[in-house]
């Protein structure tokens, strides 16, 4: 049997045909932002799914269904609710809409970070781990939490939002409407902002990127740090310190065995992981010392979101 995994992003929606065992046979993508409304999006997604299956010369009867990872996705209701970065707003009953196109298929939807946790459990390093947290470090910061072998959804389907734990009261404005959320400091976007703020305070001290702040990227800052740029190194230290504190607090709540980190920021390697480990250890409650590992995700970066969504049907 096969599964279609769908990753809905604010800019691009990616989908792939996944066979049992986690091999992505084929994939495609389309522009999310081009869709005028939710109905148009559902129609385009259905067209792309049919084309993907037909292109692989697989009968629709051989497809188990569709797993969807989406921002503000509600597993319990099959809805996307008030997504800040999608062209369609409000509450979209996407599972019901896709059922109209594929009535015989199983269709499930969840938050994109929860999908990443599912992918880690089914296809990644967490196959034999029952208690773990996955942190996605991209444009924002998402999290999926497993406790005693079960993904935590909470009563309303939105549990596990570590990205929206406030780490700086009255701090940076967040897309969720609050201020000082972790994702405004410990995401790729937050890292760039931290660097720009340091540059503004000490213009000229750091070379390389300080002359063109509008061109700053997380990758560019990492490259500057590798060359010894003092402000870039300080940026990673500040980012890792806030993230390490938040992860240590999360351990006190769920007692995971491992925290897996996934996403673009992990490409910085020890620039991130070394100060993160130090901050994490410094803030970790003594009863957890030496019991919790920080690791990079075992999912392949280019296919992780698709695999995570497909894992909804496993």
PDB file of C-alpha atoms in Angstrom:
ATOM      1  CA  UNK A   1       0.000   0.000   0.000  1.00  0.00           C
ATOM      2  CA  UNK A   2       0.988   3.613  -0.574  1.00  0.00           C
ATOM      3  CA  UNK A   3       0.309   6.878   1.209  1.00  0.00           C
ATOM      4  CA  UNK A   4       0.330  10.463  -0.020  1.00  0.00           C
ATOM      5  CA  UNK A   5       2.076  12.803   2.391  1.00  0.00           C
ATOM      6  CA  UNK A   6       1.289  16.519   2.137  1.00  0.00           C
ATOM      7  CA  UNK A   7       3.188  19.382   3.767  1.00  0.00           C
ATOM      8  CA  UNK A   8       1.349  22.714   3.595  1.00  0.00           C
ATOM      9  CA  UNK A   9       3.574  25.751   3.905  1.00  0.00           C
ATOM     10  CA  UNK A  10       2.820  29.439   3.644  1.00  0.00           C
ATOM     11  CA  UNK A  11       4.656  29.659   0.324  1.00  0.00           C
ATOM     12  CA  UNK A  12       4.783  26.113  -1.045  1.00  0.00           C
ATOM     13  CA  UNK A  13       2.764  22.937  -0.605  1.00  0.00           C
ATOM     14  CA  UNK A  14       4.789  19.759  -1.125  1.00  0.00           C
ATOM     15  CA  UNK A  15       3.406  16.272  -1.615  1.00  0.00           C
ATOM     16  CA  UNK A  16       4.920  12.866  -2.140  1.00  0.00           C
ATOM     17  CA  UNK A  17       3.884   9.280  -2.783  1.00  0.00           C
ATOM     18  CA  UNK A  18       5.323   7.130  -0.001  1.00  0.00           C
ATOM     19  CA  UNK A  19       5.546   3.362   0.021  1.00  0.00           C
ATOM     20  CA  UNK A  20       5.625   1.188   3.128  1.00  0.00           C
ATOM     21  CA  UNK A  21       9.027   1.487   4.748  1.00  0.00           C
ATOM     22  CA  UNK A  22       9.268   5.210   4.096  1.00  0.00           C
ATOM     23  CA  UNK A  23      10.664   5.500   0.568  1.00  0.00           C
ATOM     24  CA  UNK A  24       9.325   8.508  -1.327  1.00  0.00           C
ATOM     25  CA  UNK A  25       8.633   7.248  -4.854  1.00  0.00           C
ATOM     26  CA  UNK A  26       7.830  10.620  -6.390  1.00  0.00           C
ATOM     27  CA  UNK A  27       6.990  14.143  -5.306  1.00  0.00           C
ATOM     28  CA  UNK A  28       5.681  17.444  -6.561  1.00  0.00           C
ATOM     29  CA  UNK A  29       4.849  20.929  -5.291  1.00  0.00           C
ATOM     30  CA  UNK A  30       2.673  23.937  -6.001  1.00  0.00           C
ATOM     31  CA  UNK A  31       2.443  27.508  -4.803  1.00  0.00           C
ATOM     32  CA  UNK A  32       0.189  27.784  -1.756  1.00  0.00           C
ATOM     33  CA  UNK A  33      -0.023  31.546  -2.019  1.00  0.00           C
ATOM     34  CA  UNK A  34      -1.452  31.344  -5.556  1.00  0.00           C
ATOM     35  CA  UNK A  35      -4.677  29.780  -4.279  1.00  0.00           C
ATOM     36  CA  UNK A  36      -7.454  32.352  -3.972  1.00  0.00           C
ATOM     37  CA  UNK A  37      -9.293  30.621  -1.138  1.00  0.00           C
ATOM     38  CA  UNK A  38      -9.657  27.300   0.670  1.00  0.00           C
ATOM     39  CA  UNK A  39     -11.899  25.821  -2.036  1.00  0.00           C
ATOM     40  CA  UNK A  40      -9.332  26.630  -4.718  1.00  0.00           C
ATOM     41  CA  UNK A  41      -6.571  25.171  -2.573  1.00  0.00           C
ATOM     42  CA  UNK A  42      -8.473  21.908  -2.038  1.00  0.00           C
ATOM     43  CA  UNK A  43      -9.204  21.595  -5.748  1.00  0.00           C
ATOM     44  CA  UNK A  44      -5.549  22.165  -6.657  1.00  0.00           C
ATOM     45  CA  UNK A  45      -4.370  19.708  -4.015  1.00  0.00           C
ATOM     46  CA  UNK A  46      -6.793  17.038  -5.273  1.00  0.00           C
ATOM     47  CA  UNK A  47      -5.569  17.578  -8.845  1.00  0.00           C
ATOM     48  CA  UNK A  48      -1.936  17.291  -7.762  1.00  0.00           C
ATOM     49  CA  UNK A  49      -2.621  14.126  -5.754  1.00  0.00           C
ATOM     50  CA  UNK A  50      -4.344  12.445  -8.707  1.00  0.00           C
ATOM     51  CA  UNK A  51      -1.519  13.459 -11.035  1.00  0.00           C
ATOM     52  CA  UNK A  52       1.102  12.139  -8.617  1.00  0.00           C
ATOM     53  CA  UNK A  53      -0.611   8.748  -8.329  1.00  0.00           C
ATOM     54  CA  UNK A  54      -1.263   8.481 -12.059  1.00  0.00           C
ATOM     55  CA  UNK A  55       2.335   9.414 -12.867  1.00  0.00           C
ATOM     56  CA  UNK A  56       3.562   6.530 -10.725  1.00  0.00           C
ATOM     57  CA  UNK A  57       1.196   4.183 -12.614  1.00  0.00           C
ATOM     58  CA  UNK A  58      -0.429   3.060  -9.383  1.00  0.00           C
ATOM     59  CA  UNK A  59      -4.136   2.329  -9.076  1.00  0.00           C
ATOM     60  CA  UNK A  60      -6.021   4.552  -6.636  1.00  0.00           C
ATOM     61  CA  UNK A  61      -7.164   1.385  -4.870  1.00  0.00           C
ATOM     62  CA  UNK A  62      -3.532   0.766  -3.867  1.00  0.00           C
ATOM     63  CA  UNK A  63      -3.392   4.078  -2.007  1.00  0.00           C
ATOM     64  CA  UNK A  64      -4.307   3.976   1.673  1.00  0.00           C
ATOM     65  CA  UNK A  65      -5.013   7.696   1.868  1.00  0.00           C
ATOM     66  CA  UNK A  66      -3.587  11.154   2.524  1.00  0.00           C
ATOM     67  CA  UNK A  67      -1.735  12.488   5.553  1.00  0.00           C
ATOM     68  CA  UNK A  68      -1.528  16.260   5.834  1.00  0.00           C
ATOM     69  CA  UNK A  69       0.754  18.414   7.963  1.00  0.00           C
ATOM     70  CA  UNK A  70      -0.409  22.028   8.201  1.00  0.00           C
ATOM     71  CA  UNK A  71       0.156  25.143  10.285  1.00  0.00           C
ATOM     72  CA  UNK A  72      -2.525  25.329  13.001  1.00  0.00           C
ATOM     73  CA  UNK A  73      -3.782  21.906  11.971  1.00  0.00           C
ATOM     74  CA  UNK A  74      -6.236  20.322  14.402  1.00  0.00           C
ATOM     75  CA  UNK A  75      -5.967  16.528  14.469  1.00  0.00           C
ATOM     76  CA  UNK A  76      -9.219  16.035  16.349  1.00  0.00           C
ATOM     77  CA  UNK A  77     -11.339  18.077  13.963  1.00  0.00           C
ATOM     78  CA  UNK A  78      -9.469  17.732  10.662  1.00  0.00           C
ATOM     79  CA  UNK A  79      -9.355  21.498  10.344  1.00  0.00           C
ATOM     80  CA  UNK A  80      -6.845  24.280   9.788  1.00  0.00           C
ATOM     81  CA  UNK A  81      -7.742  27.039  12.211  1.00  0.00           C
ATOM     82  CA  UNK A  82      -6.760  30.697  11.792  1.00  0.00           C
ATOM     83  CA  UNK A  83      -3.365  30.082  10.161  1.00  0.00           C
ATOM     84  CA  UNK A  84      -1.272  33.277  10.244  1.00  0.00           C
ATOM     85  CA  UNK A  85       0.697  32.565   7.055  1.00  0.00           C
ATOM     86  CA  UNK A  86      -1.844  31.065   4.654  1.00  0.00           C
ATOM     87  CA  UNK A  87      -3.909  32.907   2.066  1.00  0.00           C
ATOM     88  CA  UNK A  88      -7.112  31.336   3.394  1.00  0.00           C
ATOM     89  CA  UNK A  89      -8.123  32.372   6.921  1.00  0.00           C
ATOM     90  CA  UNK A  90     -10.676  31.319   9.510  1.00  0.00           C
ATOM     91  CA  UNK A  91     -11.467  27.633  10.009  1.00  0.00           C
ATOM     92  CA  UNK A  92     -10.988  25.369   6.991  1.00  0.00           C
ATOM     93  CA  UNK A  93     -12.419  21.815   7.240  1.00  0.00           C
ATOM     94  CA  UNK A  94      -9.767  20.452   4.911  1.00  0.00           C
ATOM     95  CA  UNK A  95     -10.239  16.765   5.729  1.00  0.00           C
ATOM     96  CA  UNK A  96     -13.945  16.981   4.878  1.00  0.00           C
ATOM     97  CA  UNK A  97     -13.135  18.919   1.716  1.00  0.00           C
ATOM     98  CA  UNK A  98     -10.619  16.320   0.551  1.00  0.00           C
ATOM     99  CA  UNK A  99     -13.031  13.491   1.410  1.00  0.00           C
ATOM    100  CA  UNK A 100     -15.339  14.903  -1.240  1.00  0.00           C
ATOM    101  CA  UNK A 101     -12.610  14.200  -3.809  1.00  0.00           C
ATOM    102  CA  UNK A 102     -11.410  10.878  -2.374  1.00  0.00           C
ATOM    103  CA  UNK A 103     -14.383   9.311  -0.504  1.00  0.00           C
ATOM    104  CA  UNK A 104     -12.828   5.837  -0.184  1.00  0.00           C
ATOM    105  CA  UNK A 105      -9.481   7.039   1.194  1.00  0.00           C
ATOM    106  CA  UNK A 106      -8.492   7.625   4.795  1.00  0.00           C
ATOM    107  CA  UNK A 107      -7.545  11.271   5.276  1.00  0.00           C
ATOM    108  CA  UNK A 108      -5.905  12.712   8.385  1.00  0.00           C
ATOM    109  CA  UNK A 109      -4.484  16.102   9.257  1.00  0.00           C
ATOM    110  CA  UNK A 110      -2.334  17.442  12.071  1.00  0.00           C
ATOM    111  CA  UNK A 111      -0.079  20.331  13.022  1.00  0.00           C
ATOM    112  CA  UNK A 112       3.087  20.327  10.930  1.00  0.00           C
ATOM    113  CA  UNK A 113       5.393  19.985  13.954  1.00  0.00           C
ATOM    114  CA  UNK A 114       3.327  17.051  15.246  1.00  0.00           C
ATOM    115  CA  UNK A 115       3.768  15.484  11.818  1.00  0.00           C
ATOM    116  CA  UNK A 116       7.529  15.867  12.225  1.00  0.00           C
ATOM    117  CA  UNK A 117       7.323  14.007  15.551  1.00  0.00           C
ATOM    118  CA  UNK A 118       5.279  11.237  13.937  1.00  0.00           C
ATOM    119  CA  UNK A 119       7.851  10.986  11.165  1.00  0.00           C
ATOM    120  CA  UNK A 120      10.656  10.687  13.710  1.00  0.00           C
ATOM    121  CA  UNK A 121       8.753   7.907  15.483  1.00  0.00           C
ATOM    122  CA  UNK A 122       7.893   5.907  12.374  1.00  0.00           C
ATOM    123  CA  UNK A 123      10.859   6.564  10.075  1.00  0.00           C
ATOM    124  CA  UNK A 124      13.561   8.295  12.138  1.00  0.00           C
ATOM    125  CA  UNK A 125      15.632   7.765  15.278  1.00  0.00           C
ATOM    126  CA  UNK A 126      12.713   7.435  17.707  1.00  0.00           C
ATOM    127  CA  UNK A 127      11.380   4.035  16.599  1.00  0.00           C
ATOM    128  CA  UNK A 128      12.259   2.539  19.988  1.00  0.00           C
ATOM    129  CA  UNK A 129      11.805   5.703  22.075  1.00  0.00           C
ATOM    130  CA  UNK A 130       8.468   6.293  23.819  1.00  0.00           C
ATOM    131  CA  UNK A 131       9.201   9.662  25.444  1.00  0.00           C
ATOM    132  CA  UNK A 132      10.709  12.375  23.255  1.00  0.00           C
ATOM    133  CA  UNK A 133      10.267  15.879  21.881  1.00  0.00           C
ATOM    134  CA  UNK A 134      10.874  17.050  18.324  1.00  0.00           C
ATOM    135  CA  UNK A 135      11.767  20.714  17.846  1.00  0.00           C
ATOM    136  CA  UNK A 136      11.520  22.148  14.329  1.00  0.00           C
ATOM    137  CA  UNK A 137      13.819  25.114  13.789  1.00  0.00           C
ATOM    138  CA  UNK A 138      12.843  26.907  10.609  1.00  0.00           C
ATOM    139  CA  UNK A 139      11.150  30.205   9.845  1.00  0.00           C
ATOM    140  CA  UNK A 140       9.261  29.568  13.077  1.00  0.00           C
ATOM    141  CA  UNK A 141       9.721  27.093  15.922  1.00  0.00           C
ATOM    142  CA  UNK A 142       7.394  24.130  16.243  1.00  0.00           C
ATOM    143  CA  UNK A 143       7.309  21.133  18.549  1.00  0.00           C
ATOM    144  CA  UNK A 144       5.765  17.696  18.792  1.00  0.00           C
ATOM    145  CA  UNK A 145       5.767  15.797  22.069  1.00  0.00           C
ATOM    146  CA  UNK A 146       5.518  12.049  22.712  1.00  0.00           C
ATOM    147  CA  UNK A 147       4.693  10.771  26.209  1.00  0.00           C
ATOM    148  CA  UNK A 148       4.565   7.035  26.925  1.00  0.00           C
ATOM    149  CA  UNK A 149       4.405   6.209  23.236  1.00  0.00           C
ATOM    150  CA  UNK A 150       1.587   8.590  22.372  1.00  0.00           C
ATOM    151  CA  UNK A 151       1.658  11.951  20.655  1.00  0.00           C
ATOM    152  CA  UNK A 152       0.288  14.661  22.934  1.00  0.00           C
ATOM    153  CA  UNK A 153      -2.646  16.580  21.415  1.00  0.00           C
ATOM    154  CA  UNK A 154      -4.489  17.848  24.476  1.00  0.00           C
ATOM    155  CA  UNK A 155      -8.252  18.260  24.717  1.00  0.00           C
ATOM    156  CA  UNK A 156      -8.437  20.697  21.793  1.00  0.00           C
ATOM    157  CA  UNK A 157      -5.788  19.299  19.454  1.00  0.00           C
ATOM    158  CA  UNK A 158      -3.270  22.125  19.914  1.00  0.00           C
ATOM    159  CA  UNK A 159      -1.022  20.860  22.734  1.00  0.00           C
ATOM    160  CA  UNK A 160       2.754  21.107  22.558  1.00  0.00           C
ATOM    161  CA  UNK A 161       3.349  24.642  21.308  1.00  0.00           C
ATOM    162  CA  UNK A 162       6.793  25.272  22.816  1.00  0.00           C
ATOM    163  CA  UNK A 163       7.401  27.918  20.175  1.00  0.00           C
ATOM    164  CA  UNK A 164       4.808  30.043  21.930  1.00  0.00           C
ATOM    165  CA  UNK A 165       6.182  29.752  25.430  1.00  0.00           C
ATOM    166  CA  UNK A 166       7.067  33.299  26.456  1.00  0.00           C
ATOM    167  CA  UNK A 167      10.783  33.653  27.203  1.00  0.00           C
ATOM    168  CA  UNK A 168      10.946  37.473  27.219  1.00  0.00           C
ATOM    169  CA  UNK A 169       7.865  39.160  28.749  1.00  0.00           C
ATOM    170  CA  UNK A 170       7.058  42.235  26.686  1.00  0.00           C
ATOM    171  CA  UNK A 171       9.615  41.138  24.092  1.00  0.00           C
ATOM    172  CA  UNK A 172       9.410  40.768  20.331  1.00  0.00           C
ATOM    173  CA  UNK A 173       6.006  40.754  18.659  1.00  0.00           C
ATOM    174  CA  UNK A 174       4.955  37.280  17.547  1.00  0.00           C
ATOM    175  CA  UNK A 175       2.603  36.264  14.748  1.00  0.00           C
ATOM    176  CA  UNK A 176       0.363  34.635  17.362  1.00  0.00           C
ATOM    177  CA  UNK A 177      -0.477  38.110  18.712  1.00  0.00           C
ATOM    178  CA  UNK A 178       1.601  37.916  21.883  1.00  0.00           C
ATOM    179  CA  UNK A 179       5.071  39.226  22.725  1.00  0.00           C
ATOM    180  CA  UNK A 180       8.287  37.469  23.645  1.00  0.00           C
ATOM    181  CA  UNK A 181       7.521  33.970  22.326  1.00  0.00           C
ATOM    182  CA  UNK A 182      10.416  31.535  21.998  1.00  0.00           C
ATOM    183  CA  UNK A 183      10.077  31.325  18.207  1.00  0.00           C
ATOM    184  CA  UNK A 184      10.780  35.049  17.876  1.00  0.00           C
ATOM    185  CA  UNK A 185      14.235  34.374  19.358  1.00  0.00           C
ATOM    186  CA  UNK A 186      15.163  30.747  18.586  1.00  0.00           C
ATOM    187  CA  UNK A 187      14.057  30.301  14.965  1.00  0.00           C
ATOM    188  CA  UNK A 188      15.940  31.166  11.787  1.00  0.00           C
ATOM    189  CA  UNK A 189      13.988  34.432  11.682  1.00  0.00           C
ATOM    190  CA  UNK A 190      14.760  35.123  15.322  1.00  0.00           C
ATOM    191  CA  UNK A 191      18.457  34.424  14.848  1.00  0.00           C
ATOM    192  CA  UNK A 192      18.656  36.914  11.980  1.00  0.00           C
ATOM    193  CA  UNK A 193      16.861  39.537  14.034  1.00  0.00           C
ATOM    194  CA  UNK A 194      19.222  39.016  16.964  1.00  0.00           C
ATOM    195  CA  UNK A 195      22.211  39.506  14.674  1.00  0.00           C
ATOM    196  CA  UNK A 196      20.755  42.663  13.175  1.00  0.00           C
ATOM    197  CA  UNK A 197      20.121  44.091  16.641  1.00  0.00           C
ATOM    198  CA  UNK A 198      23.721  43.397  17.632  1.00  0.00           C
ATOM    199  CA  UNK A 199      24.971  45.030  14.442  1.00  0.00           C
ATOM    200  CA  UNK A 200      22.897  48.126  15.134  1.00  0.00           C
ATOM    201  CA  UNK A 201      24.478  48.419  18.579  1.00  0.00           C
ATOM    202  CA  UNK A 202      28.020  47.864  17.385  1.00  0.00           C
ATOM    203  CA  UNK A 203      28.195  48.916  13.767  1.00  0.00           C
ATOM    204  CA  UNK A 204      31.564  48.191  12.273  1.00  0.00           C
ATOM    205  CA  UNK A 205      32.807  45.754  14.918  1.00  0.00           C
ATOM    206  CA  UNK A 206      31.710  42.792  12.854  1.00  0.00           C
ATOM    207  CA  UNK A 207      32.724  42.609   9.204  1.00  0.00           C
ATOM    208  CA  UNK A 208      31.302  40.438   6.448  1.00  0.00           C
ATOM    209  CA  UNK A 209      27.574  40.972   6.919  1.00  0.00           C
ATOM    210  CA  UNK A 210      27.301  44.176   8.915  1.00  0.00           C
ATOM    211  CA  UNK A 211      27.257  46.434   5.876  1.00  0.00           C
ATOM    212  CA  UNK A 212      24.147  44.834   4.327  1.00  0.00           C
ATOM    213  CA  UNK A 213      21.744  43.887   7.115  1.00  0.00           C
ATOM    214  CA  UNK A 214      18.873  43.379   4.693  1.00  0.00           C
ATOM    215  CA  UNK A 215      20.795  40.482   3.152  1.00  0.00           C
ATOM    216  CA  UNK A 216      21.317  38.617   6.395  1.00  0.00           C
ATOM    217  CA  UNK A 217      20.274  34.970   6.438  1.00  0.00           C
ATOM    218  CA  UNK A 218      20.732  32.223   9.001  1.00  0.00           C
ATOM    219  CA  UNK A 219      23.137  30.488   6.642  1.00  0.00           C
ATOM    220  CA  UNK A 220      25.109  33.664   6.065  1.00  0.00           C
ATOM    221  CA  UNK A 221      25.400  34.285   9.793  1.00  0.00           C
ATOM    222  CA  UNK A 222      26.571  30.702  10.332  1.00  0.00           C
ATOM    223  CA  UNK A 223      29.225  31.134   7.649  1.00  0.00           C
ATOM    224  CA  UNK A 224      30.358  34.364   9.285  1.00  0.00           C
ATOM    225  CA  UNK A 225      30.544  32.632  12.673  1.00  0.00           C
ATOM    226  CA  UNK A 226      32.697  29.893  11.177  1.00  0.00           C
ATOM    227  CA  UNK A 227      35.102  32.612  10.039  1.00  0.00           C
ATOM    228  CA  UNK A 228      35.242  33.964  13.586  1.00  0.00           C
ATOM    229  CA  UNK A 229      32.832  36.898  13.248  1.00  0.00           C
ATOM    230  CA  UNK A 230      32.332  38.024  16.850  1.00  0.00           C
ATOM    231  CA  UNK A 231      28.743  39.202  16.498  1.00  0.00           C
ATOM    232  CA  UNK A 232      27.729  36.085  14.599  1.00  0.00           C
ATOM    233  CA  UNK A 233      29.210  33.934  17.361  1.00  0.00           C
ATOM    234  CA  UNK A 234      27.403  35.998  19.981  1.00  0.00           C
ATOM    235  CA  UNK A 235      24.169  35.587  18.031  1.00  0.00           C
ATOM    236  CA  UNK A 236      24.398  31.796  18.196  1.00  0.00           C
ATOM    237  CA  UNK A 237      25.225  31.989  21.897  1.00  0.00           C
ATOM    238  CA  UNK A 238      22.179  34.147  22.669  1.00  0.00           C
ATOM    239  CA  UNK A 239      19.913  31.979  20.506  1.00  0.00           C
ATOM    240  CA  UNK A 240      21.145  28.739  22.067  1.00  0.00           C
ATOM    241  CA  UNK A 241      20.884  30.148  25.590  1.00  0.00           C
ATOM    242  CA  UNK A 242      17.193  30.981  25.220  1.00  0.00           C
ATOM    243  CA  UNK A 243      16.454  27.679  23.512  1.00  0.00           C
ATOM    244  CA  UNK A 244      18.388  25.680  26.103  1.00  0.00           C
ATOM    245  CA  UNK A 245      16.427  27.304  28.924  1.00  0.00           C
ATOM    246  CA  UNK A 246      13.097  26.533  27.248  1.00  0.00           C
ATOM    247  CA  UNK A 247      14.060  22.908  26.569  1.00  0.00           C
ATOM    248  CA  UNK A 248      15.195  22.413  30.164  1.00  0.00           C
ATOM    249  CA  UNK A 249      11.806  23.697  31.321  1.00  0.00           C
ATOM    250  CA  UNK A 250      10.040  21.337  28.900  1.00  0.00           C
ATOM    251  CA  UNK A 251      11.948  18.393  30.376  1.00  0.00           C
ATOM    252  CA  UNK A 252      10.516  19.235  33.801  1.00  0.00           C
ATOM    253  CA  UNK A 253       7.014  18.814  32.355  1.00  0.00           C
ATOM    254  CA  UNK A 254       7.239  15.671  30.179  1.00  0.00           C
ATOM    255  CA  UNK A 255      10.548  13.937  31.151  1.00  0.00           C
ATOM    256  CA  UNK A 256      11.661  12.918  27.637  1.00  0.00           C
ATOM    257  CA  UNK A 257      14.544  10.571  26.982  1.00  0.00           C
ATOM    258  CA  UNK A 258      15.621  12.485  23.854  1.00  0.00           C
ATOM    259  CA  UNK A 259      14.995  15.899  22.311  1.00  0.00           C
ATOM    260  CA  UNK A 260      15.453  15.783  18.539  1.00  0.00           C
ATOM    261  CA  UNK A 261      16.155  18.991  16.650  1.00  0.00           C
ATOM    262  CA  UNK A 262      15.162  19.350  13.025  1.00  0.00           C
ATOM    263  CA  UNK A 263      15.239  22.148  10.467  1.00  0.00           C
ATOM    264  CA  UNK A 264      17.497  24.639   8.762  1.00  0.00           C
ATOM    265  CA  UNK A 265      19.211  25.940  11.893  1.00  0.00           C
ATOM    266  CA  UNK A 266      20.607  22.487  12.686  1.00  0.00           C
ATOM    267  CA  UNK A 267      22.839  22.826   9.619  1.00  0.00           C
ATOM    268  CA  UNK A 268      24.976  25.139  11.782  1.00  0.00           C
ATOM    269  CA  UNK A 269      26.134  22.047  13.670  1.00  0.00           C
ATOM    270  CA  UNK A 270      28.294  22.725  16.718  1.00  0.00           C
ATOM    271  CA  UNK A 271      27.816  26.484  16.366  1.00  0.00           C
ATOM    272  CA  UNK A 272      24.330  25.812  17.694  1.00  0.00           C
ATOM    273  CA  UNK A 273      24.657  22.475  19.462  1.00  0.00           C
ATOM    274  CA  UNK A 274      27.660  23.245  21.673  1.00  0.00           C
ATOM    275  CA  UNK A 275      26.214  26.358  23.388  1.00  0.00           C
ATOM    276  CA  UNK A 276      22.771  24.726  23.387  1.00  0.00           C
ATOM    277  CA  UNK A 277      24.059  21.717  25.304  1.00  0.00           C
ATOM    278  CA  UNK A 278      25.819  24.017  27.777  1.00  0.00           C
ATOM    279  CA  UNK A 279      22.700  26.131  28.386  1.00  0.00           C
ATOM    280  CA  UNK A 280      20.488  23.063  28.587  1.00  0.00           C
ATOM    281  CA  UNK A 281      22.718  21.404  31.198  1.00  0.00           C
ATOM    282  CA  UNK A 282      22.986  24.631  33.201  1.00  0.00           C
ATOM    283  CA  UNK A 283      19.208  24.967  33.564  1.00  0.00           C
ATOM    284  CA  UNK A 284      18.217  21.292  33.792  1.00  0.00           C
ATOM    285  CA  UNK A 285      16.680  20.154  37.072  1.00  0.00           C
ATOM    286  CA  UNK A 286      19.193  18.010  38.964  1.00  0.00           C
ATOM    287  CA  UNK A 287      17.039  14.847  38.878  1.00  0.00           C
ATOM    288  CA  UNK A 288      17.234  14.910  35.058  1.00  0.00           C
ATOM    289  CA  UNK A 289      20.968  15.571  34.761  1.00  0.00           C
ATOM    290  CA  UNK A 290      22.613  13.055  32.434  1.00  0.00           C
ATOM    291  CA  UNK A 291      19.303  11.436  31.499  1.00  0.00           C
ATOM    292  CA  UNK A 292      18.185  13.489  28.481  1.00  0.00           C
ATOM    293  CA  UNK A 293      19.992  13.589  25.134  1.00  0.00           C
ATOM    294  CA  UNK A 294      19.949  16.392  22.569  1.00  0.00           C
ATOM    295  CA  UNK A 295      20.264  15.007  19.035  1.00  0.00           C
ATOM    296  CA  UNK A 296      19.839  16.083  15.435  1.00  0.00           C
ATOM    297  CA  UNK A 297      16.805  14.444  13.777  1.00  0.00           C
ATOM    298  CA  UNK A 298      17.306  11.258  11.802  1.00  0.00           C
ATOM    299  CA  UNK A 299      14.872  12.255   9.056  1.00  0.00           C
ATOM    300  CA  UNK A 300      16.246  13.240   5.628  1.00  0.00           C
ATOM    301  CA  UNK A 301      15.836  16.990   5.334  1.00  0.00           C
ATOM    302  CA  UNK A 302      14.400  17.126   1.827  1.00  0.00           C
ATOM    303  CA  UNK A 303      11.707  14.509   2.528  1.00  0.00           C
ATOM    304  CA  UNK A 304      11.083  14.873   6.264  1.00  0.00           C
ATOM    305  CA  UNK A 305       7.858  16.893   6.069  1.00  0.00           C
ATOM    306  CA  UNK A 306       6.326  14.523   3.505  1.00  0.00           C
ATOM    307  CA  UNK A 307       7.325  11.458   5.533  1.00  0.00           C
ATOM    308  CA  UNK A 308       5.961  12.989   8.700  1.00  0.00           C
ATOM    309  CA  UNK A 309       2.597  13.669   7.095  1.00  0.00           C
ATOM    310  CA  UNK A 310       2.483  10.192   5.570  1.00  0.00           C
ATOM    311  CA  UNK A 311       3.178   8.686   9.016  1.00  0.00           C
ATOM    312  CA  UNK A 312      -0.274   9.880  10.129  1.00  0.00           C
ATOM    313  CA  UNK A 313      -1.720   6.823   8.416  1.00  0.00           C
ATOM    314  CA  UNK A 314       0.739   4.293   9.893  1.00  0.00           C
TER     315      UNK A 314
END
